[in-house]
Amino acid sequence: MPVKIRLQRHGKKGKPFFWIVAADARAKRDGKFLDKIGTYNPNTNPATIDLNLDSAVQWLHNGAQPTDTARAILSYKGALLKYHLDGGVRKGALTQEQADAKLAAWIDEKANKVTSKKEGLTKAQEKARAEALKAEKVANEKRANAAADALKAAEVTEEVAEEVTEEVSEVATEVAVEETPAVEEAPAAEETNEEKEA
């Protein structure tokens, strides 16, 4: 019975969540498994991996073959390094204390890298948020200035319209004053013409 260390998919559509399991190679992808070794969540940045290191190494010692993705995850978490160091201890190349010290140093270095990446991502998000806020302030100022300009233009238009209305009314009254005597003079002139004829 060949054993594989592989991923078993869980989670909803578009949001995958994987279990890292040791399963019979003939079993379905999401079917029966022998042992759950850990979890892998690729939805976060960086991806969240929770792995039982001792269980994974035990399965590797028992001959389980990891798939490509599972091998990358095991390497990322240090399971393959521990497996390699255990082989050196069995051969007598180094002691268990030396192997544990090397593994601890490697895990600390990896944790520092992950922490620095998270800090870099946080700084990048804060910088992007600050730039977006600055751009929004500039856009709001432009919008406010445009509204103020439109209000001034409307006031100027109203003043011009009032002046034009006043001028038109003055011209209309002047025309009415000029036309009224002309209308009165015309009948008077007709009356004088009628008197002369009579």
mmCIF file of C-alpha atoms in Angstrom:
data_model
loop_
_atom_site.group_PDB
_atom_site.id
_atom_site.type_symbol
_atom_site.label_atom_id
_atom_site.label_comp_id
_atom_site.label_asym_id
_atom_site.label_seq_id
_atom_site.Cartn_x
_atom_site.Cartn_y
_atom_site.Cartn_z
ATOM 1 C CA MET A 1 0.000 0.000 0.000
ATOM 2 C CA PRO A 2 1.921 3.087 -1.211
ATOM 3 C CA VAL A 3 1.316 6.077 1.062
ATOM 4 C CA LYS A 4 1.286 9.629 -0.239
ATOM 5 C CA ILE A 5 1.478 12.882 1.681
ATOM 6 C CA ARG A 6 -0.874 15.124 -0.229
ATOM 7 C CA LEU A 7 -3.427 17.898 0.007
ATOM 8 C CA GLN A 8 -7.114 17.272 0.612
ATOM 9 C CA ARG A 9 -9.318 20.152 -0.526
ATOM 10 C CA HIS A 10 -11.866 21.737 1.776
ATOM 11 C CA GLY A 11 -13.407 25.192 1.930
ATOM 12 C CA LYS A 12 -15.988 26.800 -0.255
ATOM 13 C CA LYS A 13 -15.932 27.680 -3.930
ATOM 14 C CA GLY A 14 -13.243 30.243 -4.682
ATOM 15 C CA LYS A 15 -11.846 30.021 -1.126
ATOM 16 C CA PRO A 16 -9.868 26.770 -0.928
ATOM 17 C CA PHE A 17 -8.576 25.400 2.345
ATOM 18 C CA PHE A 18 -6.446 22.278 2.389
ATOM 19 C CA TRP A 19 -5.669 19.563 4.870
ATOM 20 C CA ILE A 20 -2.232 17.969 4.588
ATOM 21 C CA VAL A 21 -2.855 14.241 4.956
ATOM 22 C CA ALA A 22 -1.088 10.924 4.661
ATOM 23 C CA ALA A 23 -3.363 8.782 2.488
ATOM 24 C CA ASP A 24 -3.345 5.634 0.421
ATOM 25 C CA ALA A 25 -2.374 6.542 -3.147
ATOM 26 C CA ARG A 26 -5.461 4.689 -4.431
ATOM 27 C CA ALA A 27 -7.906 6.717 -2.291
ATOM 28 C CA LYS A 28 -9.905 9.601 -3.750
ATOM 29 C CA ARG A 29 -8.502 13.099 -3.401
ATOM 30 C CA ASP A 30 -11.009 14.097 -0.695
ATOM 31 C CA GLY A 31 -11.668 10.542 0.485
ATOM 32 C CA LYS A 32 -10.270 8.373 3.271
ATOM 33 C CA PHE A 33 -6.912 9.225 4.766
ATOM 34 C CA LEU A 34 -4.619 7.619 7.306
ATOM 35 C CA ASP A 35 -3.482 10.661 9.268
ATOM 36 C CA LYS A 36 -4.073 14.429 9.222
ATOM 37 C CA ILE A 37 -0.670 16.096 9.421
ATOM 38 C CA GLY A 38 -1.645 19.756 9.157
ATOM 39 C CA THR A 39 -3.527 22.492 7.302
ATOM 40 C CA TYR A 40 -2.691 24.915 4.492
ATOM 41 C CA ASN A 41 -4.612 28.136 3.804
ATOM 42 C CA PRO A 42 -3.499 29.882 0.584
ATOM 43 C CA ASN A 43 -6.089 32.682 0.977
ATOM 44 C CA THR A 44 -3.892 34.696 3.352
ATOM 45 C CA ASN A 45 -0.746 36.583 2.443
ATOM 46 C CA PRO A 46 1.658 34.955 3.273
ATOM 47 C CA ALA A 47 -0.070 31.584 3.206
ATOM 48 C CA THR A 48 -0.943 30.106 6.604
ATOM 49 C CA ILE A 49 0.558 26.660 7.194
ATOM 50 C CA ASP A 50 -0.001 24.671 10.378
ATOM 51 C CA LEU A 51 2.041 21.468 10.302
ATOM 52 C CA ASN A 52 2.740 18.759 12.878
ATOM 53 C CA LEU A 53 6.454 18.476 12.191
ATOM 54 C CA ASP A 54 7.050 15.258 14.121
ATOM 55 C CA SER A 55 4.136 13.454 12.453
ATOM 56 C CA ALA A 56 5.267 14.548 8.998
ATOM 57 C CA VAL A 57 8.824 13.369 9.619
ATOM 58 C CA GLN A 58 7.531 10.062 11.013
ATOM 59 C CA TRP A 59 5.531 9.460 7.821
ATOM 60 C CA LEU A 60 8.605 10.326 5.734
ATOM 61 C CA HIS A 61 10.633 7.782 7.736
ATOM 62 C CA ASN A 62 7.921 5.205 7.076
ATOM 63 C CA GLY A 63 8.318 5.722 3.317
ATOM 64 C CA ALA A 64 5.458 8.096 2.453
ATOM 65 C CA GLN A 65 6.078 10.024 -0.760
ATOM 66 C CA PRO A 66 4.937 13.678 -0.808
ATOM 67 C CA THR A 67 3.345 15.200 -3.899
ATOM 68 C CA ASP A 68 5.053 18.231 -5.442
ATOM 69 C CA THR A 69 2.941 20.773 -3.556
ATOM 70 C CA ALA A 70 3.164 18.818 -0.309
ATOM 71 C CA ARG A 71 6.958 18.564 -0.763
ATOM 72 C CA ALA A 72 7.151 22.363 -1.140
ATOM 73 C CA ILE A 73 5.091 22.838 2.024
ATOM 74 C CA LEU A 74 7.164 20.312 3.981
ATOM 75 C CA SER A 75 10.346 22.018 2.811
ATOM 76 C CA TYR A 76 8.966 25.449 3.753
ATOM 77 C CA LYS A 77 8.157 24.300 7.288
ATOM 78 C CA GLY A 78 11.447 22.388 7.774
ATOM 79 C CA ALA A 79 10.125 18.809 7.790
ATOM 80 C CA LEU A 80 12.461 17.735 4.974
ATOM 81 C CA LEU A 81 15.418 19.344 6.758
ATOM 82 C CA LYS A 82 14.576 17.472 9.951
ATOM 83 C CA TYR A 83 14.242 14.243 7.968
ATOM 84 C CA HIS A 84 17.660 14.893 6.407
ATOM 85 C CA LEU A 85 19.253 15.697 9.773
ATOM 86 C CA ASP A 86 17.721 12.546 11.306
ATOM 87 C CA GLY A 87 19.408 10.568 8.544
ATOM 88 C CA GLY A 88 22.751 12.152 9.517
ATOM 89 C CA VAL A 89 22.148 11.260 13.163
ATOM 90 C CA ARG A 90 21.384 7.615 12.236
ATOM 91 C CA LYS A 91 24.598 7.418 10.212
ATOM 92 C CA GLY A 92 26.598 8.976 13.046
ATOM 93 C CA ALA A 93 27.646 12.093 11.101
ATOM 94 C CA LEU A 94 26.349 14.344 13.897
ATOM 95 C CA THR A 95 24.746 14.103 17.286
ATOM 96 C CA GLN A 96 21.070 14.656 18.092
ATOM 97 C CA GLU A 97 21.934 17.926 19.910
ATOM 98 C CA GLN A 98 23.773 19.274 16.858
ATOM 99 C CA ALA A 99 20.855 18.326 14.604
ATOM 100 C CA ASP A 100 18.361 19.996 16.956
ATOM 101 C CA ALA A 101 20.514 23.139 17.105
ATOM 102 C CA LYS A 102 20.738 23.313 13.290
ATOM 103 C CA LEU A 103 16.990 22.825 12.962
ATOM 104 C CA ALA A 104 16.232 25.467 15.613
ATOM 105 C CA ALA A 105 18.562 27.980 13.913
ATOM 106 C CA TRP A 106 16.942 27.319 10.538
ATOM 107 C CA ILE A 107 13.411 27.671 11.999
ATOM 108 C CA ASP A 108 14.352 30.988 13.666
ATOM 109 C CA GLU A 109 15.814 32.313 10.420
ATOM 110 C CA LYS A 110 12.688 31.259 8.511
ATOM 111 C CA ALA A 111 10.437 32.878 11.133
ATOM 112 C CA ASN A 112 12.412 36.140 10.801
ATOM 113 C CA LYS A 113 11.977 36.085 7.027
ATOM 114 C CA VAL A 114 8.226 35.520 7.356
ATOM 115 C CA THR A 115 7.947 38.294 9.960
ATOM 116 C CA SER A 116 9.866 40.748 7.764
ATOM 117 C CA LYS A 117 7.626 39.878 4.815
ATOM 118 C CA LYS A 118 4.502 40.492 6.913
ATOM 119 C CA GLU A 119 5.905 43.834 8.104
ATOM 120 C CA GLY A 120 6.753 44.797 4.520
ATOM 121 C CA LEU A 121 3.220 43.942 3.405
ATOM 122 C CA THR A 122 1.763 45.951 6.296
ATOM 123 C CA LYS A 123 3.921 48.969 5.428
ATOM 124 C CA ALA A 124 2.957 48.680 1.769
ATOM 125 C CA GLN A 125 -0.742 48.573 2.695
ATOM 126 C CA GLU A 126 -0.368 51.591 4.977
ATOM 127 C CA LYS A 127 1.504 53.495 2.257
ATOM 128 C CA ALA A 128 -1.159 52.626 -0.326
ATOM 129 C CA ARG A 129 -3.890 53.674 2.127
ATOM 130 C CA ALA A 130 -2.091 57.018 2.787
ATOM 131 C CA GLU A 131 -1.688 57.680 -0.937
ATOM 132 C CA ALA A 132 -5.354 56.880 -1.532
ATOM 133 C CA LEU A 133 -6.354 59.269 1.273
ATOM 134 C CA LYS A 134 -4.136 61.999 -0.187
ATOM 135 C CA ALA A 135 -5.623 61.476 -3.654
ATOM 136 C CA GLU A 136 -9.121 61.584 -2.182
ATOM 137 C CA LYS A 137 -8.347 64.877 -0.396
ATOM 138 C CA VAL A 138 -7.058 66.382 -3.646
ATOM 139 C CA ALA A 139 -10.164 65.197 -5.486
ATOM 140 C CA ASN A 140 -12.416 66.647 -2.756
ATOM 141 C CA GLU A 141 -10.595 69.993 -2.942
ATOM 142 C CA LYS A 142 -10.996 70.062 -6.728
ATOM 143 C CA ARG A 143 -14.683 69.222 -6.353
ATOM 144 C CA ALA A 144 -15.145 71.958 -3.720
ATOM 145 C CA ASN A 145 -13.296 74.511 -5.880
ATOM 146 C CA ALA A 146 -15.397 73.561 -8.901
ATOM 147 C CA ALA A 147 -18.585 73.955 -6.856
ATOM 148 C CA ALA A 148 -17.412 77.373 -5.574
ATOM 149 C CA ASP A 149 -16.549 78.485 -9.122
ATOM 150 C CA ALA A 150 -19.946 77.313 -10.350
ATOM 151 C CA LEU A 151 -21.647 79.251 -7.525
ATOM 152 C CA LYS A 152 -19.677 82.412 -8.373
ATOM 153 C CA ALA A 153 -20.539 81.978 -12.048
ATOM 154 C CA ALA A 154 -24.219 81.599 -11.139
ATOM 155 C CA GLU A 155 -24.078 84.790 -9.002
ATOM 156 C CA VAL A 156 -22.366 86.708 -11.831
ATOM 157 C CA THR A 157 -24.993 85.433 -14.257
ATOM 158 C CA GLU A 158 -27.782 86.558 -11.925
ATOM 159 C CA GLU A 159 -26.189 90.013 -11.543
ATOM 160 C CA VAL A 160 -25.809 90.348 -15.302
ATOM 161 C CA ALA A 161 -29.401 89.196 -15.771
ATOM 162 C CA GLU A 162 -30.611 91.783 -13.201
ATOM 163 C CA GLU A 163 -28.601 94.537 -14.909
ATOM 164 C CA VAL A 164 -29.962 93.532 -18.305
ATOM 165 C CA THR A 165 -33.489 93.457 -16.882
ATOM 166 C CA GLU A 166 -33.011 96.913 -15.355
ATOM 167 C CA GLU A 167 -31.614 98.287 -18.624
ATOM 168 C CA VAL A 168 -34.442 96.713 -20.600
ATOM 169 C CA SER A 169 -37.033 98.163 -18.212
ATOM 170 C CA GLU A 170 -35.346 101.615 -18.403
ATOM 171 C CA VAL A 171 -35.290 101.442 -22.176
ATOM 172 C CA ALA A 172 -38.917 100.303 -22.202
ATOM 173 C CA THR A 173 -39.987 103.212 -19.995
ATOM 174 C CA GLU A 174 -38.015 105.678 -22.133
ATOM 175 C CA VAL A 175 -39.606 104.264 -25.269
ATOM 176 C CA ALA A 176 -43.037 104.385 -23.634
ATOM 177 C CA VAL A 177 -42.484 108.022 -22.599
ATOM 178 C CA GLU A 178 -41.308 108.970 -26.066
ATOM 179 C CA GLU A 179 -44.139 107.124 -27.800
ATOM 180 C CA THR A 180 -46.897 108.507 -25.610
ATOM 181 C CA PRO A 181 -46.472 112.198 -26.608
ATOM 182 C CA ALA A 182 -46.113 111.237 -30.195
ATOM 183 C CA VAL A 183 -49.424 109.427 -30.055
ATOM 184 C CA GLU A 184 -51.075 112.412 -28.353
ATOM 185 C CA GLU A 185 -49.596 114.900 -30.805
ATOM 186 C CA ALA A 186 -50.830 112.980 -33.789
ATOM 187 C CA PRO A 187 -54.548 113.319 -32.892
ATOM 188 C CA ALA A 188 -54.043 116.963 -31.986
ATOM 189 C CA ALA A 189 -52.472 117.579 -35.346
ATOM 190 C CA GLU A 190 -55.401 115.860 -37.012
ATOM 191 C CA GLU A 191 -57.814 118.030 -35.061
ATOM 192 C CA THR A 192 -56.025 121.208 -36.196
ATOM 193 C CA ASN A 193 -56.163 119.991 -39.765
ATOM 194 C CA GLU A 194 -59.876 119.353 -39.448
ATOM 195 C CA GLU A 195 -60.522 122.842 -38.016
ATOM 196 C CA LYS A 196 -58.676 124.485 -40.873
ATOM 197 C CA GLU A 197 -60.677 122.578 -43.434
ATOM 198 C CA ALA A 198 -63.930 123.540 -41.843
#
